[in-house]
PDB file of C-alpha atoms in Angstrom:
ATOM      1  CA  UNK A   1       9.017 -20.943  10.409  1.00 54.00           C
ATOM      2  CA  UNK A   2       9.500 -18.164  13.044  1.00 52.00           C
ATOM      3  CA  UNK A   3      13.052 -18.334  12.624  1.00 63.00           C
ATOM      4  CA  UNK A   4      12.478 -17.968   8.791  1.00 68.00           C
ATOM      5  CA  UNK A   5      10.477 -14.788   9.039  1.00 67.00           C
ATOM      6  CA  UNK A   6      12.159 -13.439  11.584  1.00 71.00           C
ATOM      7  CA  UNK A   7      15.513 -13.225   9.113  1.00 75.00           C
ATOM      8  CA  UNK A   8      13.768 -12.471   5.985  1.00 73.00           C
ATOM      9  CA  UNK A   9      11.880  -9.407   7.802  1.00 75.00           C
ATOM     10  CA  UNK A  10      15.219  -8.196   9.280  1.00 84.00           C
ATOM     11  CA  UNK A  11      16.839  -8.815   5.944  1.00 84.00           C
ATOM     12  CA  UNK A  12      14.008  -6.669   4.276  1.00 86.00           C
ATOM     13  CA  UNK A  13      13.920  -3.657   6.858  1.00 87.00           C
ATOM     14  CA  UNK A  14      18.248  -3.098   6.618  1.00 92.00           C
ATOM     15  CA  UNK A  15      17.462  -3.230   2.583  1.00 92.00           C
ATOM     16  CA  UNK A  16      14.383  -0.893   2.384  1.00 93.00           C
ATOM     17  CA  UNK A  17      16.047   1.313   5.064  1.00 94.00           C
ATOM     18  CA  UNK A  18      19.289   1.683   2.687  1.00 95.00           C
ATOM     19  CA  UNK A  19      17.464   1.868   0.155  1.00 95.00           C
ATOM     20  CA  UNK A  20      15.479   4.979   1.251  1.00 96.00           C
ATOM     21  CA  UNK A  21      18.501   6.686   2.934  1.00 96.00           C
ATOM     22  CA  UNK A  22      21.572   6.076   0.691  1.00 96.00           C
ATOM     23  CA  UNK A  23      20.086   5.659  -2.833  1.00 96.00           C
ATOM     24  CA  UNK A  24      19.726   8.802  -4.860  1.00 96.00           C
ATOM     25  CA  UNK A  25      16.280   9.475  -6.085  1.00 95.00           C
ATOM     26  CA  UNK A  26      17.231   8.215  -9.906  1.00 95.00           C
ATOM     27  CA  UNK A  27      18.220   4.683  -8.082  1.00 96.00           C
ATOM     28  CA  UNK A  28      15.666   4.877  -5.578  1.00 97.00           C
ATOM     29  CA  UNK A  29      12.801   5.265  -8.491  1.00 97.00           C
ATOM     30  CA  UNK A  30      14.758   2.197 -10.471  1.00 97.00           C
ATOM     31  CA  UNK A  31      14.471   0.138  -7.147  1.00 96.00           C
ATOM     32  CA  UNK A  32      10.560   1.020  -6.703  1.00 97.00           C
ATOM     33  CA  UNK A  33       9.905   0.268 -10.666  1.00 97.00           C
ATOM     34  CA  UNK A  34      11.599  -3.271 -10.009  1.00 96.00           C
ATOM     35  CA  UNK A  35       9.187  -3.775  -7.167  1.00 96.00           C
ATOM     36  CA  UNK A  36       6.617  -2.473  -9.184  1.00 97.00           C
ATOM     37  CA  UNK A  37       7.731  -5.411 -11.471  1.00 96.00           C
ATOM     38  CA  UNK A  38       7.475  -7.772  -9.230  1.00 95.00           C
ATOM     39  CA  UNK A  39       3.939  -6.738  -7.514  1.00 95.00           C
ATOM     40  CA  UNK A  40       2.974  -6.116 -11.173  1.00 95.00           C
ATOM     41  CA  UNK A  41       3.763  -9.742 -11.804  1.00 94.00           C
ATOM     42  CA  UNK A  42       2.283 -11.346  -8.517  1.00 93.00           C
ATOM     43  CA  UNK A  43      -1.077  -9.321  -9.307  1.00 93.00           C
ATOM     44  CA  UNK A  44      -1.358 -10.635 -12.855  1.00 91.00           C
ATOM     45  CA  UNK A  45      -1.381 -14.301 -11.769  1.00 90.00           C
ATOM     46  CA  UNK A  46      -4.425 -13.131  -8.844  1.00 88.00           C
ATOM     47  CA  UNK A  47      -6.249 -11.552 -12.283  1.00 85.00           C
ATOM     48  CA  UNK A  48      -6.202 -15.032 -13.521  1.00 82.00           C
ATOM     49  CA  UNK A  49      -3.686 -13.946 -16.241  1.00 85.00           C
ATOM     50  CA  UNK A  50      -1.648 -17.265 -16.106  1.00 83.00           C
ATOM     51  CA  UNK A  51       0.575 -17.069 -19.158  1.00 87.00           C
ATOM     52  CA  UNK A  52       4.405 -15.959 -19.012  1.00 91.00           C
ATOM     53  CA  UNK A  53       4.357 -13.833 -21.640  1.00 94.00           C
ATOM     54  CA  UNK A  54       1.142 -11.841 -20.463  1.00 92.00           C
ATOM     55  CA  UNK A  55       2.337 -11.855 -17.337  1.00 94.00           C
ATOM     56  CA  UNK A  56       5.853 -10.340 -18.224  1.00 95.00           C
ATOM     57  CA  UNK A  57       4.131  -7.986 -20.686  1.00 95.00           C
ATOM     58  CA  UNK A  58       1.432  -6.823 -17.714  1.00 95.00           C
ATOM     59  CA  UNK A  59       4.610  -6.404 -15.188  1.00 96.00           C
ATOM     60  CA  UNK A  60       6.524  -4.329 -18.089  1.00 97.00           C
ATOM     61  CA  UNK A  61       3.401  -2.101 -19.215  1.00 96.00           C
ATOM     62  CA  UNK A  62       3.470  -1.138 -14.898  1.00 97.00           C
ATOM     63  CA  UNK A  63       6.736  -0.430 -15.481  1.00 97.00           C
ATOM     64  CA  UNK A  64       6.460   1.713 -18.672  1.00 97.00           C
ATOM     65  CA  UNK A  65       3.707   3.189 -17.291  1.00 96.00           C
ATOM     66  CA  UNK A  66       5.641   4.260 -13.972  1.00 97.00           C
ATOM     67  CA  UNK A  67       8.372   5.318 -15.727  1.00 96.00           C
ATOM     68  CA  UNK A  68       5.884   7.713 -18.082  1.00 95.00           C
ATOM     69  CA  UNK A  69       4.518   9.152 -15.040  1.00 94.00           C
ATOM     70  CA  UNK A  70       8.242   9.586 -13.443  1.00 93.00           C
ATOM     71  CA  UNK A  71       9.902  11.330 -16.103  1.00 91.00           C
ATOM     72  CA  UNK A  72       7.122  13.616 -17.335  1.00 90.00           C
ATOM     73  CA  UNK A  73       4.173  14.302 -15.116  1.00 86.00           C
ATOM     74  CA  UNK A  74       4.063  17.787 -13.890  1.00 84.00           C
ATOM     75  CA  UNK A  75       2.819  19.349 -10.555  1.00 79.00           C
ATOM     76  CA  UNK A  76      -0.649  19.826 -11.701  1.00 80.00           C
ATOM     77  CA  UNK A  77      -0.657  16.525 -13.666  1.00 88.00           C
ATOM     78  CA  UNK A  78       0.376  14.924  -9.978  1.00 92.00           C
ATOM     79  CA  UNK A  79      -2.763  16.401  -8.183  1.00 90.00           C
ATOM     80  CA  UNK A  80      -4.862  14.877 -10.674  1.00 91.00           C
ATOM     81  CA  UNK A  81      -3.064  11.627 -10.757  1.00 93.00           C
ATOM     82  CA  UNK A  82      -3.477  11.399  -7.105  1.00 93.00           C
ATOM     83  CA  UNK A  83      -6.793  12.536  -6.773  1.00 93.00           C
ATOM     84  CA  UNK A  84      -7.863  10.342  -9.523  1.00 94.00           C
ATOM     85  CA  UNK A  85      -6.197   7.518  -7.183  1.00 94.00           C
ATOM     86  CA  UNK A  86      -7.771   8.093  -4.178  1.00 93.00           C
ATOM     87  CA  UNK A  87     -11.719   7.976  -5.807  1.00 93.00           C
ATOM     88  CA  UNK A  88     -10.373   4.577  -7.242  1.00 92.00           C
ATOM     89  CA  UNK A  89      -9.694   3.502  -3.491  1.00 91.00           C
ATOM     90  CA  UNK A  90     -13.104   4.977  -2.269  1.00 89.00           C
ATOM     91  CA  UNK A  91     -14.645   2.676  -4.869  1.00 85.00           C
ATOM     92  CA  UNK A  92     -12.424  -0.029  -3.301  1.00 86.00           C
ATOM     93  CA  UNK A  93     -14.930   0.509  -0.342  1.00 84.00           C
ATOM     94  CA  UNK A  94     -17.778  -0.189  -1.693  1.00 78.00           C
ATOM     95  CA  UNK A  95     -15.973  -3.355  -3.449  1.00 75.00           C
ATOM     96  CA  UNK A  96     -14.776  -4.656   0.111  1.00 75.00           C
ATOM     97  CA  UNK A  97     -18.572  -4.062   1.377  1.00 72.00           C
ATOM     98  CA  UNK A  98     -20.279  -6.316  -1.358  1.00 67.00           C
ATOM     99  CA  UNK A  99     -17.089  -8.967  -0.821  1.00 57.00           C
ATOM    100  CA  UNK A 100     -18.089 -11.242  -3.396  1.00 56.00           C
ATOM    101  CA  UNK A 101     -15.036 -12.530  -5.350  1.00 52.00           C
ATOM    102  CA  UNK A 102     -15.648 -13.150  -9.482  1.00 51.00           C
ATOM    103  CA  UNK A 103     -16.680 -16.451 -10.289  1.00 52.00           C
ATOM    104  CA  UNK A 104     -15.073 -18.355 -12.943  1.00 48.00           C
ATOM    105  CA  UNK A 105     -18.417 -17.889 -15.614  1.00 47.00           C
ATOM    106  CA  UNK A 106     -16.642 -13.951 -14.740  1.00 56.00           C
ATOM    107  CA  UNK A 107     -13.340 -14.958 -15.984  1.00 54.00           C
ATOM    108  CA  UNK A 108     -12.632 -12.288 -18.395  1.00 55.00           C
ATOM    109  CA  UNK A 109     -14.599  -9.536 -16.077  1.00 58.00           C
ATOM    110  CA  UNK A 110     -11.870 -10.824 -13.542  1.00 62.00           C
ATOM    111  CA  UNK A 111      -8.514 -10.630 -16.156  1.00 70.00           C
ATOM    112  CA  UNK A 112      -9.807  -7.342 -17.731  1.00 75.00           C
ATOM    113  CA  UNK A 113     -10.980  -5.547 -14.339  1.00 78.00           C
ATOM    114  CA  UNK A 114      -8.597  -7.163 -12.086  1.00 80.00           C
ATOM    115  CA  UNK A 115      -5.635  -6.434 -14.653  1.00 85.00           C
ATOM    116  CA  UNK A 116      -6.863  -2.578 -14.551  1.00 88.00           C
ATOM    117  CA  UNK A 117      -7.375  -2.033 -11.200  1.00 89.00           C
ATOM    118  CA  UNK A 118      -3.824  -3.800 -10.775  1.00 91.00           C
ATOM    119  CA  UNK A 119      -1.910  -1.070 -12.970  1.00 93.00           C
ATOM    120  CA  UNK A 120      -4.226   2.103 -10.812  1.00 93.00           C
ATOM    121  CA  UNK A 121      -2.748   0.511  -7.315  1.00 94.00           C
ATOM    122  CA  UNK A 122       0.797  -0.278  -8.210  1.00 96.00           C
ATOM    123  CA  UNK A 123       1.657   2.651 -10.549  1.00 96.00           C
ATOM    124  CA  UNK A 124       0.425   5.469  -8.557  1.00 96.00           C
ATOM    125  CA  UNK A 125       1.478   4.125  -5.395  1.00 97.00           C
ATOM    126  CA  UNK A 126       5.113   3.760  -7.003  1.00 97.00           C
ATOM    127  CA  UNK A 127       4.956   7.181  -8.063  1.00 97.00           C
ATOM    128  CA  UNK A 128       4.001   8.438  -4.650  1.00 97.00           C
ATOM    129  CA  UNK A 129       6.984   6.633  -3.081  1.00 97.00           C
ATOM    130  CA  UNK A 130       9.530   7.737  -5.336  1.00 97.00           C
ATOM    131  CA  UNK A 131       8.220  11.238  -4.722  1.00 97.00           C
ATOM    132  CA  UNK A 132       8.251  11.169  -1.358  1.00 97.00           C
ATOM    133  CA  UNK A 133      11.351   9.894  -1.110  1.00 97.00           C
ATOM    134  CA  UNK A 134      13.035  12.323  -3.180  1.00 96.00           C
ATOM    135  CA  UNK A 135      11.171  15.266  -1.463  1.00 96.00           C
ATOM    136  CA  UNK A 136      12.992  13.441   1.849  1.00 96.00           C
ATOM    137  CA  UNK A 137      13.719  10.381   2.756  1.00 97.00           C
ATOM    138  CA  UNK A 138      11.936  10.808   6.562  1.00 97.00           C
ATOM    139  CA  UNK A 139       8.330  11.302   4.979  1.00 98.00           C
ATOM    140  CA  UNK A 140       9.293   7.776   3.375  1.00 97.00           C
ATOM    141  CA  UNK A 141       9.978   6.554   6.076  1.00 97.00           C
ATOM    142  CA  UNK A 142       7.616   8.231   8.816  1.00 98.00           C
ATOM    143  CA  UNK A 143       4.852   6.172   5.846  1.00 98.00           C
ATOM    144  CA  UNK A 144       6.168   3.076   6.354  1.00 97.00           C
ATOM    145  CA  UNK A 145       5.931   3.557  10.222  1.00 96.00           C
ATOM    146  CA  UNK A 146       2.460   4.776   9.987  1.00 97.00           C
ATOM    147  CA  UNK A 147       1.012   1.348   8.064  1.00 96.00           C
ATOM    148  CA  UNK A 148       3.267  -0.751  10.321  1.00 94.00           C
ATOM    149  CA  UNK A 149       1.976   1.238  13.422  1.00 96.00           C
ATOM    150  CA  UNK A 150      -1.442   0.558  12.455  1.00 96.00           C
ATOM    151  CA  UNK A 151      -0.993  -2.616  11.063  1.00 93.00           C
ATOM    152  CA  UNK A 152       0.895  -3.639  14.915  1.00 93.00           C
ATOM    153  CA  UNK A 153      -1.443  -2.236  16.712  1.00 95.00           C
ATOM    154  CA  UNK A 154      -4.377  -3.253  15.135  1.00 94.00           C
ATOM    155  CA  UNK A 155      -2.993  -6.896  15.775  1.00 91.00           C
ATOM    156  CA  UNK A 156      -2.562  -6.528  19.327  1.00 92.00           C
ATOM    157  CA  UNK A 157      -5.595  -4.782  19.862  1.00 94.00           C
ATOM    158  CA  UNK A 158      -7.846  -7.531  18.815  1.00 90.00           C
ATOM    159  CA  UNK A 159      -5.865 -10.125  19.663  1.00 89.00           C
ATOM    160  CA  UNK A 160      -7.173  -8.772  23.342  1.00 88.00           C
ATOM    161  CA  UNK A 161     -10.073  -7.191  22.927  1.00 89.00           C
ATOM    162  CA  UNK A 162     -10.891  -8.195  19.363  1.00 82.00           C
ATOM    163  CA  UNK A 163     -15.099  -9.634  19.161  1.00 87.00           C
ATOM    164  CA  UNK A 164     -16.701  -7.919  16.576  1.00 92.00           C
ATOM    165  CA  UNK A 165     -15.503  -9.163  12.907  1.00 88.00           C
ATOM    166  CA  UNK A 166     -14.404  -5.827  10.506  1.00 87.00           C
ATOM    167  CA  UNK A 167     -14.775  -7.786   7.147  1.00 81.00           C
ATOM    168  CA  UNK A 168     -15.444 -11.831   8.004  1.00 80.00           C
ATOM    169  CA  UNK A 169     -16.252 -12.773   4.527  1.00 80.00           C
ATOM    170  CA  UNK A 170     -12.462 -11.653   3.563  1.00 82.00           C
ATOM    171  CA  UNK A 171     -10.678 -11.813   6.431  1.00 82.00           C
ATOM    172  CA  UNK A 172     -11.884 -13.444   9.219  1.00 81.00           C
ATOM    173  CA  UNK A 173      -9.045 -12.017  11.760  1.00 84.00           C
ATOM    174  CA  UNK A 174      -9.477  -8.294  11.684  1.00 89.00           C
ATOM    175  CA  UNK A 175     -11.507  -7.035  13.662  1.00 92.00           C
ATOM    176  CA  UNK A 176     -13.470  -3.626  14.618  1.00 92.00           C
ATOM    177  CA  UNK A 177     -11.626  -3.508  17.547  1.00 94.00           C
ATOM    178  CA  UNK A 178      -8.371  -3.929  16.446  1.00 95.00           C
ATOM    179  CA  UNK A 179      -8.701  -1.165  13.463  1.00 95.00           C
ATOM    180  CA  UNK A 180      -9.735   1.071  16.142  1.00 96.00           C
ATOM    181  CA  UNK A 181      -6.570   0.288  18.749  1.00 96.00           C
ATOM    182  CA  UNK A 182      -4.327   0.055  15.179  1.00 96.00           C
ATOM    183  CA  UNK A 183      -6.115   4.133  14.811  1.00 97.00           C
ATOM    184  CA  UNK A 184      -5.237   5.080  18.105  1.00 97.00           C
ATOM    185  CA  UNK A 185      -1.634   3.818  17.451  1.00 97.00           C
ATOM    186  CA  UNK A 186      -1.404   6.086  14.740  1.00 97.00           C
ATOM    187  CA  UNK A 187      -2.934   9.258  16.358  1.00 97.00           C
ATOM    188  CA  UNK A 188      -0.093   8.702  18.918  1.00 97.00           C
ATOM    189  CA  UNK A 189       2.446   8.311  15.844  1.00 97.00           C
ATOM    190  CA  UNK A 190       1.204  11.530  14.024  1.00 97.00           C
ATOM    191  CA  UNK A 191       1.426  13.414  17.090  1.00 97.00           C
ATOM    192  CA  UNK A 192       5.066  12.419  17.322  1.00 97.00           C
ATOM    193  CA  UNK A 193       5.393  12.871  13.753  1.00 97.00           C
ATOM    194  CA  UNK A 194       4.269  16.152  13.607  1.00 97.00           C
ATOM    195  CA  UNK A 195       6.642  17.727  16.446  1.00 96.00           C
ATOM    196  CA  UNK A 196       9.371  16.138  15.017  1.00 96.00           C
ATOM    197  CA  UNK A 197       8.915  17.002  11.210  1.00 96.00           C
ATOM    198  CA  UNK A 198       8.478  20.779  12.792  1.00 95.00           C
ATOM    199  CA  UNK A 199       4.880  21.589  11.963  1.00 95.00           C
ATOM    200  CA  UNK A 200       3.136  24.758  13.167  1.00 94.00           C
ATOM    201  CA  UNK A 201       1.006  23.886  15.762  1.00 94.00           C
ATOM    202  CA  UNK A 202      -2.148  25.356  13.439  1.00 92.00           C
ATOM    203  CA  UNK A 203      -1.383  22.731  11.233  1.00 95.00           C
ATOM    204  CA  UNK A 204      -1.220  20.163  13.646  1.00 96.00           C
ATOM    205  CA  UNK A 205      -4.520  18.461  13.747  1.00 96.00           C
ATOM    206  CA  UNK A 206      -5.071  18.580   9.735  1.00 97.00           C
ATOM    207  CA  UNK A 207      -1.794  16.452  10.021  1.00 98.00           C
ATOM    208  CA  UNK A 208      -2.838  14.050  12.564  1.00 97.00           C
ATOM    209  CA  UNK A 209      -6.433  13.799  10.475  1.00 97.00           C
ATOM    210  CA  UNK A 210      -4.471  12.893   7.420  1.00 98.00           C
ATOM    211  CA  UNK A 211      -2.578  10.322   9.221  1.00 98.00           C
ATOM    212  CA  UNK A 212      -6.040   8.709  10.331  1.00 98.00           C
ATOM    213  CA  UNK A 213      -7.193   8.851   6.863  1.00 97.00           C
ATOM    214  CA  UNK A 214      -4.112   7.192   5.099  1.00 97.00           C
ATOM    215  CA  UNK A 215      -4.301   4.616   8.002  1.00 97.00           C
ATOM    216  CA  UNK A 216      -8.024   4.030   7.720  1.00 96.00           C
ATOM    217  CA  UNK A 217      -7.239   3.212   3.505  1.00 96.00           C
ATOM    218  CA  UNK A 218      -3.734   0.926   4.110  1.00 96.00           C
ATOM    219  CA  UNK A 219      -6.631  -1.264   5.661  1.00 95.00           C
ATOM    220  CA  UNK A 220      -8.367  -1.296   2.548  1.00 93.00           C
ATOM    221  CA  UNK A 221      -5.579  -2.194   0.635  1.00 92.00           C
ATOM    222  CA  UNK A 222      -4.794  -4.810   2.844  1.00 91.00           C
ATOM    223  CA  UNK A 223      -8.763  -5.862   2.482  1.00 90.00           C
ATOM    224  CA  UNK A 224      -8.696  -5.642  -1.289  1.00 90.00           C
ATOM    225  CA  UNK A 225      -5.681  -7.885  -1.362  1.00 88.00           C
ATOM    226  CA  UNK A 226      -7.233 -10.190   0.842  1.00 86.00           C
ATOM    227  CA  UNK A 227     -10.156 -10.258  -1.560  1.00 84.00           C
ATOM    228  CA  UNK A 228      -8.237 -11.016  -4.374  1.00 84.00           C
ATOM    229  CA  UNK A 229      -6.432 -14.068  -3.060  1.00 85.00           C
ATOM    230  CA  UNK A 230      -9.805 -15.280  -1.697  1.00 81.00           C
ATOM    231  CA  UNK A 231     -10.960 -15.377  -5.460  1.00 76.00           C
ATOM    232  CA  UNK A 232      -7.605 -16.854  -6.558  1.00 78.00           C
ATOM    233  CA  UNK A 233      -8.034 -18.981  -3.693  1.00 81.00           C
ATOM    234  CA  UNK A 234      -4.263 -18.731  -2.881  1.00 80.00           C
ATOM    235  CA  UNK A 235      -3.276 -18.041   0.391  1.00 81.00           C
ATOM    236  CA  UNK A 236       0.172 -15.815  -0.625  1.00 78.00           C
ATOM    237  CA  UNK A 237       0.266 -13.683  -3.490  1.00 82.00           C
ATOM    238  CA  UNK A 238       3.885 -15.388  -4.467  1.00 76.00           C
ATOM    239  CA  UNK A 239       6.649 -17.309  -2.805  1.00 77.00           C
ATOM    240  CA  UNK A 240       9.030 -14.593  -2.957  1.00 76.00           C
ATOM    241  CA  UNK A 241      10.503 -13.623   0.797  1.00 70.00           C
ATOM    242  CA  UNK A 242      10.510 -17.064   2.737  1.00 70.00           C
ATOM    243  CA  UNK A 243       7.940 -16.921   5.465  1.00 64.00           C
ATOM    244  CA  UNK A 244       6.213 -14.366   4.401  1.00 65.00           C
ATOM    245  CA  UNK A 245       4.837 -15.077   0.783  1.00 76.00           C
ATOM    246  CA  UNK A 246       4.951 -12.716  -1.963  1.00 85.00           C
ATOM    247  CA  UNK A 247       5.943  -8.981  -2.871  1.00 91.00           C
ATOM    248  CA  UNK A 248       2.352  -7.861  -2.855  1.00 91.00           C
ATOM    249  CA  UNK A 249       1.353  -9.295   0.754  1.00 87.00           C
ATOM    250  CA  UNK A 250       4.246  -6.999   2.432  1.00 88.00           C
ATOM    251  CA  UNK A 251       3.289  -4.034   0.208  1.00 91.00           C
ATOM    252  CA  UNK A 252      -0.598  -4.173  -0.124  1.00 90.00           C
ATOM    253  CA  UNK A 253      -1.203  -1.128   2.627  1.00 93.00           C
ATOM    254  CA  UNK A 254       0.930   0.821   1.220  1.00 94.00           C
ATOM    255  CA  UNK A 255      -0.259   0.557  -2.609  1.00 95.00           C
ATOM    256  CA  UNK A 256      -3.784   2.477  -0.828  1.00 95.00           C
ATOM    257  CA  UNK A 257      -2.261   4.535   1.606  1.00 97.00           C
ATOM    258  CA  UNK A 258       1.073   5.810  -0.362  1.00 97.00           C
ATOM    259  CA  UNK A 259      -1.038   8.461  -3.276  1.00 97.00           C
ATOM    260  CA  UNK A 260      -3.232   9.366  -0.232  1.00 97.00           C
ATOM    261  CA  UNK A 261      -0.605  10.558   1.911  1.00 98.00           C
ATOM    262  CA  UNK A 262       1.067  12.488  -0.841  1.00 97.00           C
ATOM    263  CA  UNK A 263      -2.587  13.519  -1.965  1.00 96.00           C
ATOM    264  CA  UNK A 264      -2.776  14.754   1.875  1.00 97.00           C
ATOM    265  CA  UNK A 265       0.717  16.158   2.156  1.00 97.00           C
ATOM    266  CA  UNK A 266       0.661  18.399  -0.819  1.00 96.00           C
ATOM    267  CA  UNK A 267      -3.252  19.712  -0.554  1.00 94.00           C
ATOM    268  CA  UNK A 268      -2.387  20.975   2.927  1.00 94.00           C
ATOM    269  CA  UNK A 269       0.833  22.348   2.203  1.00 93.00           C
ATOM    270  CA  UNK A 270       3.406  20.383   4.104  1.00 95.00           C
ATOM    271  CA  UNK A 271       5.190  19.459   1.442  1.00 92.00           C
ATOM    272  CA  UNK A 272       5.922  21.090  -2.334  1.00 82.00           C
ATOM    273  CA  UNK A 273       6.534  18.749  -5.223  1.00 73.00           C
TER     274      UNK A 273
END
């Protein structure tokens, strides 16, 4: 099984790392929307929506709707998008707090909501990868290394240290510790990050803040996920990369943290769409 992982997760960084570096941004946005697909697809059958042909029909409205947002949203139309996105995650919170997963007499509460709140994290999180990937491939990237950072050392941490549970009624391994080691990982990162990307010092510690921020909500993700397969009482959300279950488990930080970090980016002035 380590074996297994081991190959699938180097097989999956040299792809995503082409991808990001070699593709041009028209490819790059194709490969996301296919992902997209994918998660889209993964997400439906956690929403209780069981059916083929809803589930390809959910998967191809995420699409359609990506796609919309790709080829026409403006600047100001992005802001909103994004700010709109990040509310939706603070509501995710509260969500994550209460814990309780839909019972089955809350079937159609569960395909409705779920199937919503399924199209607000993949499309927007698409959109913000595309984006940031076309503004320069290194933000893309330097993302990625942020949730992995805190992701890593968040494991570590409370693998050592770890005593006091950070969400036991959806996942019983995280720990407060560990999300504070996996935040001191990333204040390390961002300090890195921000030398190397060139930032005036002045701008330095909104940076580093952001970093924190986006880190603190790729846990949420990761919580909401967890959430979801609790009530679908699945342990994967698919089957997809051997050893490692489905699209969504490998991309569940990033669907909160992506619009965040763009959000974060653009409001300070790092970066112009």
């Amino acid at each position: 099984m380590l074996k297994q992982r081991l190959i699938t997760a180097l097989v999956l960084g040299l792809s995503v790392l082409a991808a990001i570096f070699l593709l041009p941004p028209l490819g790059f946005a194709l490969g996301v929307m296919m992902v997209v697909a994918l998660g889209a697809w993964e997400w439906a059958g956690l929403a209780a929506i069981t059916h083929p042909l809803l589930k390809t029909g959910y998967a191809a409205l995420s699409v359609m709707a990506l796609a919309g947002f790709y080829f026409w949203v403006d600047a100001s139309m992005l802001g909103t998008l994004l700010l709109l996105t990040a509310l939706a995650w603070a509501v995710v919170v509260v969500i994550i707090a209460v814990g309780q997963p839909p019972q089955e007499k809350q079937l159609l509460i569960r395909r409705w909501g779920l199937g919503a709140a399924g199209l607000v994290a993949l499309v927007p999180s698409g959109l913000a990868l595309i984006i940031l990937q076309a503004i320069h491939p290194s933000w893309l990237l330097f993302l990625l290394l942020l949730t992995a950072t805190a992701d890593t050392a968040a494991y570590f941490t409370g693998k050592r240290f770890g005593r006091q549970p950070l969400a036991p009624h959806i996942s019983p391994g995280k720990t407060r510790e560990g999300l504070l080691g996996g935040l001191v990982g990333v204040a390390v990162l961002s300090l890195l990050g921000a030398s190397w990307f060139g930032l005036e010092l002045s701008i330095w510690f909104i940076f580093v803040c952001l970093c924190l921020i986006t880190a603190l909500i790729s846990v949420v993700g990761d919580l909401f996920e967890s959430l979801l397969k609790r009530a679908a009482n699945a342990k994967d959300s698919g089957r997809l990369l051997p050893g490692h279950g489905g699209i969504l488990d490998r991309i569940d930080s990033l669907t909160a943290a992506a619009p965040v970090f763009l959000l974060g980016l653009l409001w300070a002035g790092i970066v112009a769409r």
